[in-house]
mmCIF file of C-alpha atoms in Angstrom:
data_model
loop_
_atom_site.group_PDB
_atom_site.id
_atom_site.type_symbol
_atom_site.label_atom_id
_atom_site.label_comp_id
_atom_site.label_asym_id
_atom_site.label_seq_id
_atom_site.Cartn_x
_atom_site.Cartn_y
_atom_site.Cartn_z
ATOM 1 C CA PHE A 224 73.461 46.271 -1.684
ATOM 2 C CA LEU A 225 76.382 44.727 -2.183
ATOM 3 C CA ARG A 226 78.414 44.554 1.188
ATOM 4 C CA ARG A 227 81.576 46.704 2.438
ATOM 5 C CA ILE A 228 83.811 47.502 -0.611
ATOM 6 C CA ASP A 229 86.736 47.607 1.717
ATOM 7 C CA GLN A 230 88.125 44.591 3.350
ATOM 8 C CA GLU A 231 87.475 45.543 6.994
ATOM 9 C CA THR A 232 85.922 42.875 9.037
ATOM 10 C CA LYS A 233 85.009 42.299 12.789
ATOM 11 C CA ILE A 234 87.212 40.140 14.779
ATOM 12 C CA ARG A 235 86.434 39.490 18.460
ATOM 13 C CA GLY A 236 84.470 42.831 18.395
ATOM 14 C CA PHE A 237 87.244 44.804 16.845
ATOM 15 C CA ARG A 238 87.252 46.291 13.400
ATOM 16 C CA VAL A 239 90.420 44.832 11.355
ATOM 17 C CA ASP A 240 91.548 45.471 8.035
ATOM 18 C CA PRO A 241 93.735 42.590 6.890
ATOM 19 C CA ARG A 242 95.707 45.212 4.707
ATOM 20 C CA GLU A 243 97.097 46.754 7.578
ATOM 21 C CA ILE A 244 98.494 43.533 8.935
ATOM 22 C CA GLU A 245 99.955 42.711 5.560
ATOM 23 C CA ALA A 246 101.870 45.808 5.521
ATOM 24 C CA ALA A 247 103.320 45.094 9.109
ATOM 25 C CA LEU A 248 104.385 41.890 7.812
ATOM 26 C CA THR A 249 105.934 43.064 4.583
ATOM 27 C CA ILE A 250 108.183 45.385 6.672
ATOM 28 C CA MET A 251 109.619 42.497 8.579
ATOM 29 C CA PRO A 252 113.333 41.206 7.489
ATOM 30 C CA GLY A 253 113.014 38.431 5.338
ATOM 31 C CA VAL A 254 109.567 38.876 4.096
ATOM 32 C CA ALA A 255 108.849 39.473 0.404
ATOM 33 C CA GLU A 256 105.213 39.323 0.105
ATOM 34 C CA ALA A 257 102.340 39.065 2.714
ATOM 35 C CA SER A 258 98.649 38.099 2.396
ATOM 36 C CA VAL A 259 96.074 37.624 5.358
ATOM 37 C CA ILE A 260 92.606 36.183 5.100
ATOM 38 C CA VAL A 261 89.719 35.884 7.141
ATOM 39 C CA ARG A 262 88.236 32.539 7.850
ATOM 40 C CA GLY A 263 85.101 31.537 9.522
ATOM 41 C CA ALA A 264 81.429 32.009 8.475
ATOM 42 C CA SER A 265 79.940 33.617 11.611
ATOM 43 C CA ALA A 266 81.295 36.454 13.696
ATOM 44 C CA ALA A 267 82.152 34.085 16.599
ATOM 45 C CA GLU A 268 84.411 31.731 14.071
ATOM 46 C CA ARG A 269 86.094 34.430 12.226
ATOM 47 C CA GLU A 270 89.989 34.152 12.714
ATOM 48 C CA LEU A 271 92.789 35.680 10.920
ATOM 49 C CA HIS A 272 95.412 33.549 8.742
ATOM 50 C CA GLY A 273 98.563 35.029 7.341
ATOM 51 C CA PHE A 274 100.702 33.768 4.401
ATOM 52 C CA VAL A 275 104.405 34.921 3.784
ATOM 53 C CA VAL A 276 106.576 34.546 1.043
ATOM 54 C CA PRO A 277 110.374 34.692 1.902
ATOM 55 C CA ALA A 278 112.844 37.074 0.403
ATOM 56 C CA ARG A 279 115.497 35.345 -1.501
ATOM 57 C CA GLY A 280 117.917 33.328 0.745
ATOM 58 C CA ALA A 281 115.875 34.185 3.771
ATOM 59 C CA SER A 282 114.523 31.498 6.201
ATOM 60 C CA LEU A 283 111.334 32.406 8.059
ATOM 61 C CA VAL A 284 109.899 30.527 11.259
ATOM 62 C CA PRO A 285 106.196 31.250 11.799
ATOM 63 C CA ALA A 286 106.201 31.401 15.569
ATOM 64 C CA GLN A 287 108.824 33.997 15.343
ATOM 65 C CA LEU A 288 106.701 35.901 12.778
ATOM 66 C CA ARG A 289 103.830 35.927 15.187
ATOM 67 C CA GLU A 290 106.020 36.898 17.991
ATOM 68 C CA GLN A 291 107.530 39.970 15.902
ATOM 69 C CA LEU A 292 104.208 40.824 14.807
ATOM 70 C CA ALA A 293 102.786 40.936 18.240
ATOM 71 C CA THR A 294 105.172 43.796 19.065
ATOM 72 C CA ARG A 295 103.910 45.976 16.142
ATOM 73 C CA VAL A 296 99.926 45.318 16.230
ATOM 74 C CA PRO A 297 97.462 44.801 19.013
ATOM 75 C CA PRO A 298 96.611 41.119 19.973
ATOM 76 C CA HIS A 299 93.340 41.054 18.075
ATOM 77 C CA MET A 300 95.253 41.798 14.756
ATOM 78 C CA VAL A 301 97.767 38.901 15.155
ATOM 79 C CA PRO A 302 96.769 35.917 12.977
ATOM 80 C CA VAL A 303 95.874 32.411 14.573
ATOM 81 C CA SER A 304 98.595 31.037 11.877
ATOM 82 C CA ILE A 305 101.352 32.086 9.510
ATOM 83 C CA ALA A 306 102.077 29.966 6.755
ATOM 84 C CA VAL A 307 105.478 30.188 4.816
ATOM 85 C CA VAL A 308 104.702 29.675 0.942
ATOM 86 C CA ALA A 309 107.093 29.681 -1.855
ATOM 87 C CA SER A 310 104.869 32.085 -4.064
ATOM 88 C CA MET A 311 101.440 33.825 -3.814
ATOM 89 C CA PRO A 312 98.768 32.503 -6.335
ATOM 90 C CA LEU A 313 97.539 35.063 -8.557
#
């Protein structure tokens, strides 16, 4: 048995697919790329953390991104942190 092949996980009792949150982040103005990861070993410790790459010439503020995202997705899908990074590691 190999686990789930999709990326769904349970966060605070809700099934969450990080790819849905990534999609919501990438349609925001100024965001070129986005990635969301789940951190925490046990179900009680699991948290979402987001990473965004700004579009050329854009300036992103993590707190504003969280506020904007909260208007597009349910509260349990808003990452506890969003970090602005220069590029996504491959």
